[in-house]
Amino acid sequence: MNLNQENDWVARSLQHVWHPCTQMQHHETVPLIPVSHGRGAWLFDMEGKRYLDAISSWWVNLFGHANPRINAELKDQLDKLEHAMLAGFTHAPVVELSEKLAALTNHALGHCFYASDGASAVEIALKMSFHAWRNGGQTEKQEFICIQGSYHGETVGALAVTDVSLFREAYGPMLQRAHVLASPDARLAEAGETAADVALRAAAALEAKLQERAGKIAAVIIEPLVQCATGMAMHDPVYLKRLRELCDQYQVHLIADEIAVGCGRTGTFFACESASIWPDFLCLSKGISGGYLPLSLVMTTDTVYQAFYDADVRRGFLHSHSYTGNPLACRAALATLAIFEDDKVLQKNRVKAEFLNTAFADLKNDVRVRHFRQQGMILAFDAVVDDAERAATFSRRFFAAALKQELLMRPIGRTVYMMPPYILEQDEMSLLAHKTRLVFEEVMA
């Protein structure tokens, strides 16, 4: 494909496609890349240029683009059933997926309710919590707690428990008010404090709010271990353990938003496993389908399920999406889980995470870097940029410079992060570290 054809795709997209999470005017200066195809960890544009997908295409791709094993399962499913409504019907992929996920929690979370995107899963968890308390006669439990800097999606309910002003400021009048409490972000450590100290300090603030609003709080929602959209803010697992204790003590539901951090990103399949706890609701999306098809779900307990089990239809959970439990998406998820099991992915990822850390050692020790941190296959650091104007444009300048080095990277503010597919080999991880260094030098110059 020649340059004119490539530019034609860009022009047509800019004319008719409203791109997500984008100030469209920025594309007057920031390049839009027309993607032709993907292979493994690489995306290729229509000129044949390649880009290492260092952020798994917004954190969804686990085992590379055009993965032959997932492809084969989807091709087989296409000849059987593309979709059927899940109200009044069921099918093998959704049953098998639900069974396998329940087994991964040792059946602590034995019921799965399906949707398509992560924000929808959060909406479901919030509504389920509110409605379960209502069905149980505790109608005053109508309030929610979230954490400073938390992000849970951009639909109205999910945005109400999101504390990133860039996303929610314009829609404030539409949103139910949530209690926003101190973050356990380890970067907030004061002199002499450890990450665990910060976590326990944040948990104490949570306990005070639960005492103050006793009988009013329906649920606390948390991104376990890593608050991604606020800049890969990482916290000690002791926060999750203490959070579970407090929710039990004050009869409050715990919602774990594992949309970005589940499916092995933090080192265990579910992030909550690091603290040896299970929430009342666990939200999954992104990586669960291997990055192939929109799929999300909420896993919950038998106690919550039974709160809706009744002859009265009004006590049922009357929530639905047209493509709930789509067979193709569920089949992709089953193929993803099979790869985890067959290839011993979690064990191999521990080795890869160590190699990734070593590969970035020189940046770790750079005086222009703060808070170098890692949780499993998520690695991040903050760039020290004193000039306000340059700080404001850091992310866009880094993105553009990375493309010139064959890297797809999108910093969050001044936070540079890697969340690559699990299939990266050592030479690709070394290449990623080397080229990230080159990009960093150019942008910081």
PDB file of C-alpha atoms in Angstrom, residues 149-385:
ATOM      1  CA  GLY A 149      -7.514   8.491  42.040  1.00  0.00           C
ATOM      2  CA  SER A 150      -9.698   5.469  41.363  1.00  0.00           C
ATOM      3  CA  TYR A 151     -11.044   4.756  37.887  1.00  0.00           C
ATOM      4  CA  HIS A 152     -13.915   2.356  37.267  1.00  0.00           C
ATOM      5  CA  GLY A 153     -15.304   3.353  33.880  1.00  0.00           C
ATOM      6  CA  GLU A 154     -17.180   6.137  32.140  1.00  0.00           C
ATOM      7  CA  THR A 155     -20.830   5.119  32.214  1.00  0.00           C
ATOM      8  CA  VAL A 156     -22.834   7.160  34.720  1.00  0.00           C
ATOM      9  CA  GLY A 157     -22.804   4.673  37.596  1.00  0.00           C
ATOM     10  CA  ALA A 158     -19.158   3.729  37.143  1.00  0.00           C
ATOM     11  CA  LEU A 159     -18.168   7.374  36.767  1.00  0.00           C
ATOM     12  CA  ALA A 160     -19.818   8.144  40.106  1.00  0.00           C
ATOM     13  CA  VAL A 161     -17.163   5.992  41.824  1.00  0.00           C
ATOM     14  CA  THR A 162     -14.336   7.305  39.640  1.00  0.00           C
ATOM     15  CA  ASP A 163     -12.042   9.989  41.069  1.00  0.00           C
ATOM     16  CA  VAL A 164     -10.199  11.210  37.988  1.00  0.00           C
ATOM     17  CA  SER A 165     -11.397  14.778  37.396  1.00  0.00           C
ATOM     18  CA  LEU A 166     -10.487  14.719  33.709  1.00  0.00           C
ATOM     19  CA  PHE A 167     -13.177  12.091  33.127  1.00  0.00           C
ATOM     20  CA  ARG A 168     -15.885  13.129  35.585  1.00  0.00           C
ATOM     21  CA  GLU A 169     -15.730  16.906  35.977  1.00  0.00           C
ATOM     22  CA  ALA A 170     -18.019  17.721  33.046  1.00  0.00           C
ATOM     23  CA  TYR A 171     -20.664  15.266  34.205  1.00  0.00           C
ATOM     24  CA  GLY A 172     -20.742  16.045  37.931  1.00  0.00           C
ATOM     25  CA  PRO A 173     -24.412  17.110  38.026  1.00  0.00           C
ATOM     26  CA  MET A 174     -25.423  13.723  36.554  1.00  0.00           C
ATOM     27  CA  LEU A 175     -23.588  11.619  39.115  1.00  0.00           C
ATOM     28  CA  GLN A 176     -24.542  10.140  42.440  1.00  0.00           C
ATOM     29  CA  ARG A 177     -22.128  11.346  45.115  1.00  0.00           C
ATOM     30  CA  ALA A 178     -19.693   8.766  46.480  1.00  0.00           C
ATOM     31  CA  HIS A 179     -17.364   8.985  49.472  1.00  0.00           C
ATOM     32  CA  VAL A 180     -13.778   9.397  48.201  1.00  0.00           C
ATOM     33  CA  LEU A 181     -11.202   8.229  50.748  1.00  0.00           C
ATOM     34  CA  ALA A 182      -7.421   8.227  51.051  1.00  0.00           C
ATOM     35  CA  SER A 183      -5.492   6.136  48.561  1.00  0.00           C
ATOM     36  CA  PRO A 184      -3.057   3.448  49.747  1.00  0.00           C
ATOM     37  CA  ASP A 185      -0.707   4.519  46.897  1.00  0.00           C
ATOM     38  CA  ALA A 186       2.820   3.692  48.090  1.00  0.00           C
ATOM     39  CA  ARG A 187       4.123   6.920  46.486  1.00  0.00           C
ATOM     40  CA  LEU A 188       2.395   8.826  49.278  1.00  0.00           C
ATOM     41  CA  ALA A 189       4.796   7.478  51.904  1.00  0.00           C
ATOM     42  CA  GLU A 190       6.072  10.089  54.316  1.00  0.00           C
ATOM     43  CA  ALA A 191       9.607  10.056  55.742  1.00  0.00           C
ATOM     44  CA  GLY A 192      10.253   6.700  57.369  1.00  0.00           C
ATOM     45  CA  GLU A 193       7.025   5.102  56.148  1.00  0.00           C
ATOM     46  CA  THR A 194       6.824   1.826  54.225  1.00  0.00           C
ATOM     47  CA  ALA A 195       4.222   0.907  51.614  1.00  0.00           C
ATOM     48  CA  ALA A 196       2.478  -1.155  54.298  1.00  0.00           C
ATOM     49  CA  ASP A 197       2.378   1.896  56.589  1.00  0.00           C
ATOM     50  CA  VAL A 198       0.670   3.940  53.873  1.00  0.00           C
ATOM     51  CA  ALA A 199      -1.810   1.112  53.286  1.00  0.00           C
ATOM     52  CA  LEU A 200      -2.703   0.837  56.958  1.00  0.00           C
ATOM     53  CA  ARG A 201      -3.039   4.624  57.248  1.00  0.00           C
ATOM     54  CA  ALA A 202      -5.505   4.600  54.348  1.00  0.00           C
ATOM     55  CA  ALA A 203      -7.363   1.667  55.895  1.00  0.00           C
ATOM     56  CA  ALA A 204      -7.719   3.619  59.150  1.00  0.00           C
ATOM     57  CA  ALA A 205      -9.376   6.465  57.253  1.00  0.00           C
ATOM     58  CA  LEU A 206     -11.734   3.936  55.686  1.00  0.00           C
ATOM     59  CA  GLU A 207     -12.616   2.500  59.073  1.00  0.00           C
ATOM     60  CA  ALA A 208     -13.437   5.976  60.387  1.00  0.00           C
ATOM     61  CA  LYS A 209     -15.837   6.543  57.472  1.00  0.00           C
ATOM     62  CA  LEU A 210     -17.497   3.163  58.005  1.00  0.00           C
ATOM     63  CA  GLN A 211     -18.022   4.047  61.650  1.00  0.00           C
ATOM     64  CA  GLU A 212     -19.416   7.460  60.742  1.00  0.00           C
ATOM     65  CA  ARG A 213     -21.820   6.096  58.108  1.00  0.00           C
ATOM     66  CA  ALA A 214     -22.696   2.825  59.835  1.00  0.00           C
ATOM     67  CA  GLY A 215     -25.743   1.264  58.231  1.00  0.00           C
ATOM     68  CA  LYS A 216     -25.572   3.581  55.185  1.00  0.00           C
ATOM     69  CA  ILE A 217     -22.714   2.132  53.105  1.00  0.00           C
ATOM     70  CA  ALA A 218     -23.613  -0.500  50.513  1.00  0.00           C
ATOM     71  CA  ALA A 219     -20.135  -1.247  49.153  1.00  0.00           C
ATOM     72  CA  VAL A 220     -16.507  -0.253  48.854  1.00  0.00           C
ATOM     73  CA  ILE A 221     -14.964  -0.531  45.381  1.00  0.00           C
ATOM     74  CA  ILE A 222     -11.224  -0.936  44.831  1.00  0.00           C
ATOM     75  CA  GLU A 223      -8.781  -1.764  42.051  1.00  0.00           C
ATOM     76  CA  PRO A 224      -6.678  -4.394  43.844  1.00  0.00           C
ATOM     77  CA  LEU A 225      -2.910  -3.749  43.983  1.00  0.00           C
ATOM     78  CA  VAL A 226      -2.742  -1.263  41.076  1.00  0.00           C
ATOM     79  CA  GLN A 227      -4.896   1.801  40.392  1.00  0.00           C
ATOM     80  CA  CYS A 228      -4.138   1.905  36.701  1.00  0.00           C
ATOM     81  CA  ALA A 229      -5.691   5.006  35.140  1.00  0.00           C
ATOM     82  CA  THR A 230      -4.437   7.337  37.867  1.00  0.00           C
ATOM     83  CA  GLY A 231      -0.848   6.489  36.925  1.00  0.00           C
ATOM     84  CA  MET A 232      -0.230   2.863  37.917  1.00  0.00           C
ATOM     85  CA  ALA A 233      -0.495   3.644  41.642  1.00  0.00           C
ATOM     86  CA  MET A 234       0.544   0.493  43.497  1.00  0.00           C
ATOM     87  CA  HIS A 235      -0.228  -0.503  47.073  1.00  0.00           C
ATOM     88  CA  ASP A 236       0.697  -3.172  49.596  1.00  0.00           C
ATOM     89  CA  PRO A 237      -1.589  -6.269  49.758  1.00  0.00           C
ATOM     90  CA  VAL A 238      -2.130  -5.588  53.480  1.00  0.00           C
ATOM     91  CA  TYR A 239      -4.635  -2.935  52.394  1.00  0.00           C
ATOM     92  CA  LEU A 240      -6.814  -5.581  50.748  1.00  0.00           C
ATOM     93  CA  LYS A 241      -6.608  -7.854  53.763  1.00  0.00           C
ATOM     94  CA  ARG A 242      -7.601  -5.037  56.112  1.00  0.00           C
ATOM     95  CA  LEU A 243     -10.329  -3.906  53.706  1.00  0.00           C
ATOM     96  CA  ARG A 244     -11.881  -7.386  53.748  1.00  0.00           C
ATOM     97  CA  GLU A 245     -11.838  -7.398  57.564  1.00  0.00           C
ATOM     98  CA  LEU A 246     -13.514  -3.991  57.758  1.00  0.00           C
ATOM     99  CA  CYS A 247     -16.190  -4.875  55.199  1.00  0.00           C
ATOM    100  CA  ASP A 248     -17.026  -7.982  57.207  1.00  0.00           C
ATOM    101  CA  GLN A 249     -17.072  -6.043  60.479  1.00  0.00           C
ATOM    102  CA  TYR A 250     -19.398  -3.310  59.190  1.00  0.00           C
ATOM    103  CA  GLN A 251     -21.500  -5.496  56.870  1.00  0.00           C
ATOM    104  CA  VAL A 252     -20.430  -3.780  53.673  1.00  0.00           C
ATOM    105  CA  HIS A 253     -19.898  -5.393  50.288  1.00  0.00           C
ATOM    106  CA  LEU A 254     -16.412  -5.409  48.789  1.00  0.00           C
ATOM    107  CA  ILE A 255     -16.242  -4.902  45.019  1.00  0.00           C
ATOM    108  CA  ALA A 256     -12.924  -5.797  43.387  1.00  0.00           C
ATOM    109  CA  ASP A 257     -12.520  -4.131  40.004  1.00  0.00           C
ATOM    110  CA  GLU A 258     -10.056  -6.533  38.359  1.00  0.00           C
ATOM    111  CA  ILE A 259     -10.890  -5.395  34.846  1.00  0.00           C
ATOM    112  CA  ALA A 260      -7.313  -4.254  34.197  1.00  0.00           C
ATOM    113  CA  VAL A 261      -5.406  -6.109  36.927  1.00  0.00           C
ATOM    114  CA  GLY A 262      -6.998  -9.560  36.672  1.00  0.00           C
ATOM    115  CA  CYS A 263      -6.014 -12.415  34.374  1.00  0.00           C
ATOM    116  CA  GLY A 264      -2.437 -12.639  35.634  1.00  0.00           C
ATOM    117  CA  ARG A 265      -1.321  -9.003  35.284  1.00  0.00           C
ATOM    118  CA  THR A 266      -0.204  -8.684  38.914  1.00  0.00           C
ATOM    119  CA  GLY A 267       1.394 -12.125  39.249  1.00  0.00           C
ATOM    120  CA  THR A 268      -1.587 -14.214  40.378  1.00  0.00           C
ATOM    121  CA  PHE A 269      -4.601 -14.908  38.167  1.00  0.00           C
ATOM    122  CA  PHE A 270      -6.825 -12.756  40.385  1.00  0.00           C
ATOM    123  CA  ALA A 271      -5.111  -9.798  42.061  1.00  0.00           C
ATOM    124  CA  CYS A 272      -7.053 -10.465  45.275  1.00  0.00           C
ATOM    125  CA  GLU A 273      -5.213 -13.759  45.671  1.00  0.00           C
ATOM    126  CA  SER A 274      -2.101 -11.824  46.724  1.00  0.00           C
ATOM    127  CA  ALA A 275      -3.879 -10.969  49.997  1.00  0.00           C
ATOM    128  CA  SER A 276      -5.597 -14.378  50.295  1.00  0.00           C
ATOM    129  CA  ILE A 277      -9.050 -12.774  50.226  1.00  0.00           C
ATOM    130  CA  TRP A 278     -12.137 -12.947  48.045  1.00  0.00           C
ATOM    131  CA  PRO A 279     -14.462  -9.971  47.482  1.00  0.00           C
ATOM    132  CA  ASP A 280     -18.255 -10.108  47.334  1.00  0.00           C
ATOM    133  CA  PHE A 281     -18.143  -9.006  43.693  1.00  0.00           C
ATOM    134  CA  LEU A 282     -15.252  -9.415  41.248  1.00  0.00           C
ATOM    135  CA  CYS A 283     -15.379  -7.587  37.907  1.00  0.00           C
ATOM    136  CA  LEU A 284     -13.464  -8.963  34.911  1.00  0.00           C
ATOM    137  CA  SER A 285     -13.068  -7.721  31.349  1.00  0.00           C
ATOM    138  CA  LYS A 286     -10.166  -6.733  29.043  1.00  0.00           C
ATOM    139  CA  GLY A 287      -7.814  -9.731  29.152  1.00  0.00           C
ATOM    140  CA  ILE A 288     -10.442 -12.382  29.859  1.00  0.00           C
ATOM    141  CA  SER A 289     -11.130 -12.805  26.130  1.00  0.00           C
ATOM    142  CA  GLY A 290      -7.430 -12.570  25.284  1.00  0.00           C
ATOM    143  CA  GLY A 291      -8.115  -9.142  23.793  1.00  0.00           C
ATOM    144  CA  TYR A 292     -10.240 -10.595  21.021  1.00  0.00           C
ATOM    145  CA  LEU A 293     -13.862  -9.683  21.679  1.00  0.00           C
ATOM    146  CA  PRO A 294     -15.836  -7.472  24.083  1.00  0.00           C
ATOM    147  CA  LEU A 295     -16.626  -9.503  27.184  1.00  0.00           C
ATOM    148  CA  SER A 296     -17.095  -8.607  30.828  1.00  0.00           C
ATOM    149  CA  LEU A 297     -18.592 -10.322  33.818  1.00  0.00           C
ATOM    150  CA  VAL A 298     -19.261 -10.005  37.514  1.00  0.00           C
ATOM    151  CA  MET A 299     -18.536 -12.954  39.770  1.00  0.00           C
ATOM    152  CA  THR A 300     -20.349 -13.067  43.077  1.00  0.00           C
ATOM    153  CA  THR A 301     -21.169 -15.230  46.098  1.00  0.00           C
ATOM    154  CA  ASP A 302     -24.022 -17.593  46.773  1.00  0.00           C
ATOM    155  CA  THR A 303     -25.204 -15.227  49.511  1.00  0.00           C
ATOM    156  CA  VAL A 304     -25.700 -12.413  46.999  1.00  0.00           C
ATOM    157  CA  TYR A 305     -27.271 -14.799  44.471  1.00  0.00           C
ATOM    158  CA  GLN A 306     -29.777 -16.065  47.017  1.00  0.00           C
ATOM    159  CA  ALA A 307     -30.805 -12.498  47.871  1.00  0.00           C
ATOM    160  CA  PHE A 308     -32.440 -12.335  44.419  1.00  0.00           C
ATOM    161  CA  TYR A 309     -33.786 -15.901  44.235  1.00  0.00           C
ATOM    162  CA  ASP A 310     -37.527 -15.505  44.704  1.00  0.00           C
ATOM    163  CA  ALA A 311     -40.915 -16.095  43.071  1.00  0.00           C
ATOM    164  CA  ASP A 312     -41.433 -12.328  42.876  1.00  0.00           C
ATOM    165  CA  VAL A 313     -39.981 -11.054  39.604  1.00  0.00           C
ATOM    166  CA  ARG A 314     -39.403  -7.642  41.184  1.00  0.00           C
ATOM    167  CA  ARG A 315     -36.834  -9.198  43.501  1.00  0.00           C
ATOM    168  CA  GLY A 316     -34.887 -10.567  40.531  1.00  0.00           C
ATOM    169  CA  PHE A 317     -31.887  -8.815  39.007  1.00  0.00           C
ATOM    170  CA  LEU A 318     -33.558  -7.333  35.935  1.00  0.00           C
ATOM    171  CA  HIS A 319     -30.463  -6.160  34.109  1.00  0.00           C
ATOM    172  CA  SER A 320     -29.560  -7.185  30.583  1.00  0.00           C
ATOM    173  CA  HIS A 321     -27.387  -6.487  27.542  1.00  0.00           C
ATOM    174  CA  SER A 322     -28.198  -7.733  24.054  1.00  0.00           C
ATOM    175  CA  TYR A 323     -24.897  -9.582  23.668  1.00  0.00           C
ATOM    176  CA  THR A 324     -24.715 -10.949  27.231  1.00  0.00           C
ATOM    177  CA  GLY A 325     -22.683 -14.160  27.282  1.00  0.00           C
ATOM    178  CA  ASN A 326     -21.923 -14.043  23.563  1.00  0.00           C
ATOM    179  CA  PRO A 327     -20.721 -17.543  22.508  1.00  0.00           C
ATOM    180  CA  LEU A 328     -17.822 -16.267  20.392  1.00  0.00           C
ATOM    181  CA  ALA A 329     -16.507 -14.075  23.199  1.00  0.00           C
ATOM    182  CA  CYS A 330     -16.915 -16.889  25.735  1.00  0.00           C
ATOM    183  CA  ARG A 331     -15.110 -19.294  23.404  1.00  0.00           C
ATOM    184  CA  ALA A 332     -12.216 -16.830  23.127  1.00  0.00           C
ATOM    185  CA  ALA A 333     -12.122 -16.670  26.926  1.00  0.00           C
ATOM    186  CA  LEU A 334     -12.061 -20.465  27.177  1.00  0.00           C
ATOM    187  CA  ALA A 335      -9.137 -20.561  24.752  1.00  0.00           C
ATOM    188  CA  THR A 336      -7.392 -17.902  26.874  1.00  0.00           C
ATOM    189  CA  LEU A 337      -7.847 -19.949  30.063  1.00  0.00           C
ATOM    190  CA  ALA A 338      -6.562 -23.055  28.261  1.00  0.00           C
ATOM    191  CA  ILE A 339      -3.356 -21.230  27.320  1.00  0.00           C
ATOM    192  CA  PHE A 340      -2.872 -20.186  30.957  1.00  0.00           C
ATOM    193  CA  GLU A 341      -3.165 -23.797  32.059  1.00  0.00           C
ATOM    194  CA  ASP A 342      -1.339 -25.566  29.221  1.00  0.00           C
ATOM    195  CA  ASP A 343       1.612 -23.165  29.051  1.00  0.00           C
ATOM    196  CA  LYS A 344       2.003 -22.587  32.815  1.00  0.00           C
ATOM    197  CA  VAL A 345       1.764 -18.866  32.091  1.00  0.00           C
ATOM    198  CA  LEU A 346       1.748 -17.603  35.680  1.00  0.00           C
ATOM    199  CA  GLN A 347       4.979 -19.450  36.487  1.00  0.00           C
ATOM    200  CA  LYS A 348       6.683 -18.233  33.308  1.00  0.00           C
ATOM    201  CA  ASN A 349       5.508 -14.683  33.925  1.00  0.00           C
ATOM    202  CA  ARG A 350       7.396 -14.591  37.212  1.00  0.00           C
ATOM    203  CA  VAL A 351      10.632 -15.190  35.300  1.00  0.00           C
ATOM    204  CA  LYS A 352       9.687 -12.641  32.636  1.00  0.00           C
ATOM    205  CA  ALA A 353       8.820 -10.034  35.263  1.00  0.00           C
ATOM    206  CA  GLU A 354      12.269 -10.424  36.826  1.00  0.00           C
ATOM    207  CA  PHE A 355      13.948 -10.092  33.436  1.00  0.00           C
ATOM    208  CA  LEU A 356      11.873  -7.010  32.613  1.00  0.00           C
ATOM    209  CA  ASN A 357      12.935  -5.403  35.883  1.00  0.00           C
ATOM    210  CA  THR A 358      16.612  -6.086  35.156  1.00  0.00           C
ATOM    211  CA  ALA A 359      16.308  -4.796  31.594  1.00  0.00           C
ATOM    212  CA  PHE A 360      15.112  -1.413  32.900  1.00  0.00           C
ATOM    213  CA  ALA A 361      17.798  -1.145  35.602  1.00  0.00           C
ATOM    214  CA  ASP A 362      19.523   1.894  34.093  1.00  0.00           C
ATOM    215  CA  LEU A 363      16.279   3.892  33.989  1.00  0.00           C
ATOM    216  CA  LYS A 364      15.525   2.760  37.532  1.00  0.00           C
ATOM    217  CA  ASN A 365      18.677   4.543  38.713  1.00  0.00           C
ATOM    218  CA  ASP A 366      18.239   7.692  36.586  1.00  0.00           C
ATOM    219  CA  VAL A 367      17.924  10.872  38.671  1.00  0.00           C
ATOM    220  CA  ARG A 368      15.143  12.051  36.348  1.00  0.00           C
ATOM    221  CA  VAL A 369      13.021   9.051  37.367  1.00  0.00           C
ATOM    222  CA  ARG A 370      10.916   8.745  40.515  1.00  0.00           C
ATOM    223  CA  HIS A 371       8.981   5.859  42.016  1.00  0.00           C
ATOM    224  CA  PHE A 372      10.200   3.059  39.772  1.00  0.00           C
ATOM    225  CA  ARG A 373       7.732   0.277  40.590  1.00  0.00           C
ATOM    226  CA  GLN A 374       6.527  -3.093  39.422  1.00  0.00           C
ATOM    227  CA  GLN A 375       3.706  -5.501  40.169  1.00  0.00           C
ATOM    228  CA  GLY A 376       3.907  -8.676  38.143  1.00  0.00           C
ATOM    229  CA  MET A 377       3.888  -7.800  34.452  1.00  0.00           C
ATOM    230  CA  ILE A 378       3.101  -4.118  35.089  1.00  0.00           C
ATOM    231  CA  LEU A 379       6.144  -1.839  35.285  1.00  0.00           C
ATOM    232  CA  ALA A 380       6.008   1.948  35.707  1.00  0.00           C
ATOM    233  CA  PHE A 381       8.004   5.030  36.639  1.00  0.00           C
ATOM    234  CA  ASP A 382       7.362   8.768  36.917  1.00  0.00           C
ATOM    235  CA  ALA A 383       9.383  11.277  34.918  1.00  0.00           C
ATOM    236  CA  VAL A 384      10.631  14.366  36.749  1.00  0.00           C
ATOM    237  CA  VAL A 385       9.558  17.330  34.595  1.00  0.00           C
TER     238      VAL A 385
END
